[in-house]
Amino acid sequence: MTSLETIVSLAKRRGFIFPGSDIYGGLAGTWDYGPLGVALKNNIKNLWWQKFVTDREDMYGVDTALLMNARVWEASGHVAGFSDPLVECKKCKKRFRADHVDGAKCPECGGVLGESRQFNMMFKTHVGAMEDSAAVSYLRPETAQGIFVNFKNIVDVFHPKLPFGIAQVGKAFRNEITPRDFIFRMREFEQMEVEYFVRENDWQRAFEEWRMVMLAWCESIGLDMTSVSELEIAADDRAHYSKRTIDFEFEYPFGKKELYGLAYRTDYDLTKHMEYSSKDLEYFDEETKERLKPHVIEPSLGVERTILALLVSAYREDEIGGDKREYLAFKPSVAPIKAAVFPLVKNKPDLVAKAREVYTGLKKEFGSVMFDDNGNIGKRYRRQDEIGTPWCVTVDYQTLEDGTVTVRDRDTAKQERIVISEVAALFREKLI
Ligand code: GAP
């Protein structure tokens, strides 16, 4: 198994992910995305949106505020119960999550740990010029509540028939006691969530349907499916709102841990928001004239855990011509750069002009295409391999004679000579 250090080092060296606020010594639990990281992240979010929203007829997308009225979090149970057990070392004063330490000794200095107490993980802030309790707000710890508070808006405007879902992709913030393992446990991260509203007697069918959709998603983006497994969460370990939860786990370099969650939230959230807002959030079925509170199935996917699982799944080492090579075997749909175009040499203007023409044509259709004329061809191939570019197109002397280029496949390192007009078709076919 690839070590986490290998992945972190590649991610930094090749411009995927950097430590947050690095020049000031960093800020624990925050990471910044470079050009390749943001391209990879956007590909994941766009593919998710397509599969979970656009390709379906029963989904409505929203993009709601990060800051919400504090009453939302009182209603949802987060003010009272969104906490982790915290212990503090009596000697060095460092704080740890109680369930992350073995025994009663401080893992840093060996000192004695104090009593465990609950620590609320929401980031508190003040809205407006007043810093009194009336102005308190929280950065959302899950995107889900933005969906629940808009349930009535969607029903009133679109009159959806049950079952239907509301989806959102966006930032979530948690003041994790011990952020760690690169982008696995962060204080600022992104979620891709669906709240799927069903009749109570339909929840098991819907749960099973979403379980399958989530597994299909993992496979479609190229996760190593031998590293993905499911864990039925026992009642005592489930979130306060859940009557059934399955965690999808992934075999990371630091062990098997949660990747995604699928929960049956019952009618908990709508009930609580009705109580706290005094608004009628019942659903009126226009056909049966029935009033009811829908129940909810929630597939919840973390963007960063997807990225980490993808980097681990795609990382490969092999040898080419006696030289060690590292590469990322991303699926073309996920790869940040789809193709790179090279002129064989950079001091022949007609070769460079032809390569530019090929590059411009491909870029117009595929967007993230790169032009590279630096160093020898072997080095250029290695650079593209390391960032997971599926194809490299080289324009050489023969191109000027017969209009063919070489297309080199990242995984096999084999080159094929094809006519320029067929290159786009080859990519298109494999970009699904
Ligand atoms: N709305 C339900 C919810 O938020 P969760 O299991 O707390 O459930 C859902 O979070 C997903 O969000 C997780 O499965 C994981 O992918 C991601 N996630 C949660 N906490 C995270 C953190 N601190 N850093 C990165 N991703 C996180």
Coordinates of C-alpha atoms and ligand atoms in Angstrom, one line a residue:
M1 CA 0.0 0.0 0.0
T2 CA 1.2 3.5 -0.9
S3 CA 2.2 5.6 2.2
L4 CA 0.4 8.7 3.0
E5 CA 3.7 10.6 2.8
T6 CA 4.1 9.6 -0.9
I7 CA 0.6 10.9 -1.6
V8 CA 1.1 14.2 0.3
S9 CA 4.4 14.8 -1.3
L10 CA 3.2 14.2 -4.8
A11 CA 0.1 16.4 -4.2
K12 CA 2.3 19.3 -3.1
R13 CA 5.2 18.8 -5.6
R14 CA 2.8 18.7 -8.6
G15 CA 0.5 21.5 -7.5
F16 CA -2.6 19.6 -6.3
I17 CA -2.8 20.5 -2.6
F18 CA -0.8 22.8 -0.3
P19 CA -1.0 23.3 3.4
G20 CA -3.3 26.2 4.2
S21 CA -1.6 29.6 5.2
D22 CA 1.8 27.8 4.6
I23 CA 4.0 30.9 4.7
Y24 CA 2.7 31.7 8.2
G25 CA 3.4 28.2 9.5
G26 CA 0.0 26.8 8.4
L27 CA -3.4 26.6 10.1
A28 CA -4.2 23.0 11.3
G29 CA -7.1 21.4 9.5
T30 CA -7.0 23.7 6.4
W31 CA -5.5 22.9 3.0
D32 CA -5.4 25.0 -0.2
Y33 CA -5.9 23.6 -3.7
G34 CA -3.5 24.4 -6.5
P35 CA -4.4 24.4 -10.3
L36 CA -4.4 20.6 -10.6
G37 CA -6.2 20.1 -7.3
V38 CA -9.0 22.5 -8.2
A39 CA -9.4 20.9 -11.6
L40 CA -9.7 17.5 -10.0
K41 CA -12.1 18.8 -7.4
N42 CA -14.3 20.5 -10.0
N43 CA -14.3 17.3 -12.1
I44 CA -15.5 15.3 -9.0
K45 CA -18.2 17.9 -8.1
N46 CA -19.4 18.1 -11.7
L47 CA -19.5 14.4 -12.2
W48 CA -21.5 14.1 -8.9
W49 CA -23.9 16.8 -9.9
Q50 CA -24.5 15.1 -13.3
K51 CA -25.1 11.6 -11.8
F52 CA -27.0 12.7 -8.7
V53 CA -28.9 15.6 -10.1
T54 CA -28.9 16.3 -13.8
D55 CA -29.3 12.7 -15.0
R56 CA -32.3 12.2 -12.8
E57 CA -35.9 13.5 -13.0
D58 CA -36.6 13.7 -9.3
M59 CA -33.9 16.0 -8.1
Y60 CA -33.7 19.7 -7.4
G61 CA -30.4 21.5 -6.8
V62 CA -29.8 24.4 -4.3
D63 CA -26.9 26.4 -3.2
T64 CA -27.7 27.8 0.3
A65 CA -25.9 30.2 2.7
L66 CA -23.0 29.1 4.8
L67 CA -24.1 31.3 7.6
M68 CA -27.6 30.5 9.0
N69 CA -29.8 31.8 11.7
A70 CA -28.7 30.3 15.0
R71 CA -32.2 28.9 15.5
V72 CA -31.5 26.4 12.7
W73 CA -28.8 24.8 14.7
E74 CA -30.9 24.8 17.9
A75 CA -33.7 23.0 16.0
S76 CA -31.4 20.5 14.3
G77 CA -29.9 19.5 17.6
H78 CA -26.4 20.7 16.7
V79 CA -26.1 23.3 19.5
A80 CA -27.0 20.7 22.1
G81 CA -25.4 17.6 20.6
F82 CA -22.8 18.2 17.9
S83 CA -19.9 17.4 20.0
D84 CA -16.9 15.1 20.4
P85 CA -15.4 13.9 23.7
L86 CA -12.3 16.0 24.6
V87 CA -9.5 15.3 27.1
E88 CA -6.8 17.7 28.1
C89 CA -3.3 16.7 29.3
K90 CA -2.7 18.1 32.8
K91 CA 1.0 18.6 32.1
C92 CA 1.4 20.0 28.5
K93 CA -2.2 21.2 28.2
K94 CA -2.6 19.6 24.7
R95 CA -6.1 18.5 23.9
F96 CA -7.1 15.3 22.2
R97 CA -10.3 13.5 21.1
A98 CA -10.9 11.0 24.0
D99 CA -11.7 8.2 21.5
H100 CA -8.5 8.8 19.6
V101 CA -6.1 8.2 22.6
D102 CA -5.2 4.9 24.1
G103 CA -5.4 4.8 27.9
A104 CA -5.1 7.7 30.4
K105 CA -1.6 9.0 29.3
C106 CA -0.9 11.9 27.0
P107 CA 0.3 10.7 23.6
E108 CA 2.7 13.7 23.4
C109 CA 4.4 14.0 26.8
G110 CA 3.1 11.0 28.8
G111 CA 1.4 13.3 31.3
V112 CA -1.9 12.4 33.0
L113 CA -5.1 13.2 31.0
G114 CA -8.0 14.9 32.7
E115 CA -11.7 14.0 32.7
S116 CA -13.4 13.7 29.3
R117 CA -15.9 16.5 28.5
Q118 CA -18.0 17.3 25.5
F119 CA -16.7 19.9 23.0
N120 CA -19.1 21.4 20.5
M121 CA -17.6 21.4 17.0
M122 CA -19.5 24.3 15.4
F123 CA -17.5 27.4 14.6
K124 CA -19.3 30.3 16.4
T125 CA -19.2 33.8 14.9
H126 CA -21.1 37.1 15.2
V127 CA -23.2 38.6 12.4
G128 CA -23.3 42.4 12.1
A129 CA -21.7 45.0 14.3
M130 CA -23.0 43.7 17.7
E131 CA -21.0 41.0 19.5
D132 CA -23.9 40.1 21.9
S133 CA -25.6 36.7 22.1
A134 CA -28.4 37.9 19.8
A135 CA -25.9 38.2 17.0
V136 CA -24.4 34.7 17.3
S137 CA -24.3 32.6 14.2
Y138 CA -22.5 29.4 13.2
L139 CA -20.7 28.3 10.1
R140 CA -22.7 25.3 8.9
P141 CA -21.3 21.9 10.0
E142 CA -23.3 20.1 7.3
T143 CA -24.9 21.3 4.1
A144 CA -28.1 19.4 4.9
Q145 CA -29.8 22.0 7.0
G146 CA -29.7 24.5 4.1
I147 CA -31.8 22.0 2.3
F148 CA -34.3 21.4 5.1
V149 CA -34.9 25.1 5.5
N150 CA -35.6 25.4 1.8
F151 CA -38.0 22.4 1.7
K152 CA -41.1 24.5 1.7
N153 CA -39.7 26.8 -1.0
I154 CA -39.0 23.9 -3.4
V155 CA -42.4 22.3 -2.7
D156 CA -44.3 25.6 -3.2
V157 CA -42.5 26.6 -6.4
F158 CA -42.0 23.2 -8.1
H159 CA -44.8 21.0 -6.7
P160 CA -42.6 17.9 -6.8
K161 CA -44.3 14.5 -6.4
L162 CA -42.9 12.2 -3.7
P163 CA -40.3 10.7 -3.8
F164 CA -38.0 13.6 -4.7
G165 CA -34.7 14.9 -3.6
I166 CA -32.9 18.2 -3.0
A167 CA -29.2 18.3 -3.6
Q168 CA -26.4 20.6 -2.7
V169 CA -22.6 20.8 -2.9
G170 CA -20.8 23.2 -0.6
K171 CA -18.5 24.0 2.2
A172 CA -19.0 22.7 5.8
F173 CA -16.9 23.6 8.8
R174 CA -16.1 21.6 11.9
N175 CA -13.8 22.6 14.7
E176 CA -12.3 19.1 14.8
I177 CA -10.3 18.6 18.0
T178 CA -7.5 16.7 16.2
P179 CA -7.6 17.3 12.4
R180 CA -5.2 14.8 10.8
D181 CA -4.3 12.4 8.0
F182 CA -3.9 15.1 5.3
I183 CA -7.3 15.9 3.9
F184 CA -9.1 13.1 5.7
R185 CA -10.1 15.1 8.8
M186 CA -10.3 18.8 8.1
R187 CA -11.8 21.8 9.8
E188 CA -13.1 23.2 6.4
F189 CA -14.2 20.8 3.7
E190 CA -16.9 20.2 1.1
Q191 CA -19.9 17.9 1.1
M192 CA -22.1 16.7 -1.7
E193 CA -25.4 15.9 -0.1
V194 CA -28.9 14.7 -1.1
E195 CA -31.9 14.9 1.2
Y196 CA -34.4 12.5 -0.5
F197 CA -38.0 12.8 0.7
V198 CA -40.1 9.7 0.7
R199 CA -43.3 8.4 2.3
E200 CA -42.5 6.7 5.6
N201 CA -43.5 3.2 4.2
D202 CA -41.1 3.7 1.3
W203 CA -37.9 4.4 3.3
Q204 CA -36.3 0.9 3.0
R205 CA -36.7 0.7 -0.7
A206 CA -35.2 4.2 -1.1
F207 CA -32.4 3.4 1.3
E208 CA -31.4 0.4 -0.8
E209 CA -31.7 2.4 -4.1
W210 CA -29.3 5.0 -2.8
R211 CA -26.9 2.4 -1.4
M212 CA -26.7 1.1 -5.0
V213 CA -26.3 4.6 -6.5
M214 CA -23.4 5.3 -4.1
L215 CA -21.6 2.0 -4.9
A216 CA -22.1 2.7 -8.6
W217 CA -20.6 6.2 -8.1
C218 CA -17.5 4.8 -6.4
E219 CA -16.9 2.5 -9.3
S220 CA -17.7 5.1 -11.9
I221 CA -15.0 7.6 -10.7
G222 CA -12.4 4.8 -10.5
L223 CA -12.1 4.1 -6.8
D224 CA -10.3 0.8 -6.1
M225 CA -13.4 -1.2 -5.2
T226 CA -11.4 -3.8 -3.3
S227 CA -10.7 -1.0 -0.8
V228 CA -14.4 0.0 -0.4
S229 CA -16.6 -1.7 2.1
E230 CA -19.8 -1.1 4.0
L231 CA -20.3 -0.9 7.7
E232 CA -23.7 -1.0 9.4
I233 CA -23.5 1.5 12.3
A234 CA -24.9 0.3 15.6
A235 CA -27.7 2.3 17.2
D236 CA -25.4 3.7 19.9
D237 CA -22.9 5.1 17.4
R238 CA -25.4 6.7 15.0
A239 CA -26.0 10.5 14.8
H240 CA -28.8 11.7 16.9
Y241 CA -31.2 12.0 13.9
S242 CA -30.6 8.6 12.4
K243 CA -32.5 5.4 12.6
R244 CA -30.2 3.5 10.3
T245 CA -26.8 4.4 8.9
I246 CA -24.3 2.6 6.6
D247 CA -20.8 4.0 6.4
F248 CA -19.0 3.4 3.2
E249 CA -15.4 2.8 4.3
F250 CA -12.1 3.0 2.4
E251 CA -8.8 1.4 3.0
Y252 CA -6.6 4.5 3.4
P253 CA -2.9 4.2 4.1
F254 CA -3.7 4.9 7.8
G255 CA -6.4 2.2 8.0
K256 CA -10.0 1.5 7.1
K257 CA -12.0 4.7 7.8
E258 CA -15.2 6.4 6.7
L259 CA -15.5 7.6 3.2
Y260 CA -19.2 8.4 2.9
G261 CA -22.4 8.0 4.9
L262 CA -25.9 6.9 4.1
A263 CA -28.5 7.7 6.7
Y264 CA -32.2 7.3 7.3
R265 CA -33.0 10.6 9.0
T266 CA -36.7 9.8 9.5
D267 CA -38.9 13.0 9.7
Y268 CA -36.6 14.3 12.5
D269 CA -35.4 17.5 10.8
L270 CA -38.7 18.6 9.3
T271 CA -40.4 17.9 12.6
K272 CA -37.9 20.0 14.5
H273 CA -38.0 22.9 12.1
M274 CA -41.8 22.9 12.3
E275 CA -41.5 23.1 16.0
Y276 CA -38.8 25.8 16.1
S277 CA -40.0 28.0 13.2
S278 CA -43.7 27.5 13.8
K279 CA -44.0 27.1 10.0
D280 CA -46.1 24.4 8.4
L281 CA -43.6 22.2 6.6
E282 CA -46.1 19.4 5.8
Y283 CA -46.3 18.1 2.3
F284 CA -49.8 18.1 0.7
D285 CA -50.4 15.4 -1.9
E286 CA -52.6 17.0 -4.5
E287 CA -53.8 13.7 -5.8
T288 CA -54.7 11.9 -2.6
K289 CA -55.5 15.1 -0.7
E290 CA -53.3 13.7 2.1
R291 CA -51.1 15.9 4.4
L292 CA -47.9 14.2 5.6
K293 CA -44.4 14.8 6.8
P294 CA -42.0 13.1 4.4
H295 CA -39.2 10.9 5.8
V296 CA -35.6 11.4 4.6
I297 CA -32.8 9.2 3.1
E298 CA -29.5 11.1 3.1
P299 CA -26.5 10.0 0.9
S300 CA -23.7 12.3 2.2
L301 CA -20.4 12.4 0.4
G302 CA -17.2 14.3 1.3
V303 CA -15.3 15.9 -1.6
E304 CA -11.9 15.7 0.1
R305 CA -12.3 12.1 1.2
T306 CA -13.2 11.3 -2.4
I307 CA -10.0 13.1 -3.6
L308 CA -7.9 11.2 -1.1
A309 CA -9.4 7.8 -1.9
L310 CA -8.9 8.6 -5.6
L311 CA -5.2 9.6 -5.2
V312 CA -4.6 6.4 -3.2
S313 CA -6.6 4.3 -5.8
A314 CA -4.8 5.9 -8.8
Y315 CA -1.2 5.9 -7.5
R316 CA 1.1 3.5 -9.3
E317 CA 4.9 2.8 -9.6
D318 CA 6.5 0.8 -12.3
E319 CA 9.6 0.8 -14.5
I320 CA 10.0 2.0 -18.1
G321 CA 13.3 1.3 -19.9
G322 CA 14.9 0.6 -16.6
D323 CA 13.8 3.9 -15.0
K324 CA 11.4 4.1 -12.1
R325 CA 8.2 5.9 -12.9
E326 CA 5.4 7.2 -10.6
Y327 CA 2.0 7.9 -12.2
L328 CA -1.7 8.5 -11.4
A329 CA -4.0 6.2 -13.3
F330 CA -7.0 8.5 -13.1
K331 CA -10.0 7.8 -15.3
P332 CA -10.0 10.3 -18.1
S333 CA -13.3 11.8 -16.8
V334 CA -11.6 12.6 -13.5
A335 CA -8.1 13.5 -14.7
P336 CA -7.3 17.2 -14.2
I337 CA -5.6 17.5 -17.5
K338 CA -7.1 15.4 -20.3
A339 CA -4.2 15.6 -22.8
A340 CA -0.9 17.3 -23.4
V341 CA 0.4 18.3 -26.8
F342 CA 4.1 18.5 -27.5
P343 CA 6.2 19.7 -30.5
L344 CA 9.1 17.2 -30.8
V345 CA 11.6 20.0 -30.5
K346 CA 11.0 23.7 -29.7
N347 CA 13.4 25.3 -32.2
K348 CA 11.6 24.4 -35.4
P349 CA 8.9 27.1 -36.0
D350 CA 6.8 25.0 -38.4
L351 CA 6.7 22.1 -35.9
V352 CA 5.7 24.4 -33.1
A353 CA 3.1 26.1 -35.2
K354 CA 1.5 22.8 -36.1
A355 CA 1.6 21.6 -32.5
R356 CA -0.1 24.9 -31.4
E357 CA -2.8 24.3 -34.1
V358 CA -3.4 20.7 -32.7
Y359 CA -3.4 22.0 -29.2
T360 CA -5.9 24.8 -29.9
G361 CA -8.3 22.4 -31.6
L362 CA -8.2 19.9 -28.7
K363 CA -8.4 22.7 -26.1
K364 CA -11.6 24.1 -27.7
E365 CA -13.3 20.7 -27.2
F366 CA -11.8 19.3 -24.1
G367 CA -10.8 22.5 -22.1
S368 CA -8.1 21.2 -19.9
V369 CA -5.4 20.4 -22.4
M370 CA -1.8 21.5 -21.8
F371 CA 1.0 22.6 -24.2
D372 CA 4.5 21.6 -23.2
D373 CA 7.8 22.2 -25.1
N374 CA 10.1 22.1 -22.1
G375 CA 12.9 19.5 -21.8
N376 CA 13.1 16.3 -23.7
I377 CA 10.1 14.2 -24.6
G378 CA 10.9 11.6 -22.0
K379 CA 10.8 14.2 -19.2
R380 CA 7.6 15.6 -20.6
Y381 CA 5.9 12.2 -20.5
R382 CA 7.0 11.7 -16.9
R383 CA 5.6 15.0 -15.8
Q384 CA 2.2 14.2 -17.4
D385 CA 2.3 10.7 -15.9
E386 CA 2.8 12.0 -12.5
I387 CA -0.3 14.3 -12.7
G388 CA -2.4 11.5 -14.3
T389 CA -2.8 12.9 -17.9
P390 CA -4.2 10.0 -19.9
W391 CA -2.8 11.0 -23.3
C392 CA 0.2 12.8 -24.8
V393 CA 0.1 13.9 -28.4
T394 CA 3.4 14.6 -30.1
V395 CA 3.8 16.6 -33.3
D396 CA 7.0 15.5 -35.2
Y397 CA 8.6 15.8 -38.6
Q398 CA 6.3 13.1 -40.0
T399 CA 3.3 15.2 -39.0
L400 CA 4.3 17.9 -41.5
E401 CA 4.4 15.3 -44.2
D402 CA 1.3 13.1 -43.7
G403 CA -0.8 14.9 -41.0
T404 CA -0.4 12.1 -38.4
V405 CA 0.7 12.5 -34.7
T406 CA 1.7 10.0 -32.1
V407 CA -0.7 9.5 -29.2
R408 CA 0.9 7.9 -26.2
D409 CA -1.2 6.1 -23.6
R410 CA -0.2 6.9 -20.0
D411 CA -0.9 3.4 -18.6
T412 CA 0.8 1.3 -21.2
A413 CA 3.3 4.0 -22.3
K414 CA 2.6 2.7 -25.9
Q415 CA 2.5 5.1 -28.8
E416 CA 0.1 4.9 -31.7
R417 CA 0.3 7.0 -34.9
I418 CA -3.0 8.4 -36.0
V419 CA -4.3 11.1 -38.2
I420 CA -4.9 14.5 -36.5
S421 CA -8.6 14.5 -37.4
E422 CA -9.1 11.2 -35.4
V423 CA -7.5 12.2 -32.2
A424 CA -10.6 14.0 -30.8
A425 CA -12.8 11.0 -31.5
L426 CA -10.4 8.7 -29.7
F427 CA -10.5 10.9 -26.6
R428 CA -14.3 11.4 -26.8
E429 CA -14.9 7.7 -26.8
K430 CA -12.8 7.2 -23.6
L431 CA -14.0 10.2 -21.7
I432 CA -17.1 8.6 -20.3
Ligands
GAP1 N1 -25.3 15.5 6.7 C1 -24.8 14.3 7.3 C2 -23.4 14.5 7.7 O1 -22.8 15.5 7.7 P1 -21.3 13.1 8.4 O2 -21.1 11.6 8.5 O3 -21.0 13.9 9.7 O4 -22.8 13.3 8.0 C3 -20.7 13.3 5.9 O5 -20.5 13.7 7.2 C4 -19.4 13.1 5.1 O6 -18.7 14.4 5.1 C5 -18.5 12.1 5.6 O7 -18.8 10.8 5.2 C6 -17.2 12.5 5.1 O8 -17.1 12.1 3.7 C7 -17.3 14.1 5.1 N2 -16.7 14.6 6.3 C8 -17.2 14.7 7.6 N3 -16.3 15.3 8.4 C9 -15.2 15.6 7.7 C10 -14.0 16.2 8.0 N4 -13.7 16.7 9.2 N5 -13.1 16.4 7.0 C11 -13.3 15.9 5.8 N6 -14.5 15.3 5.4 C12 -15.4 15.2 6.4

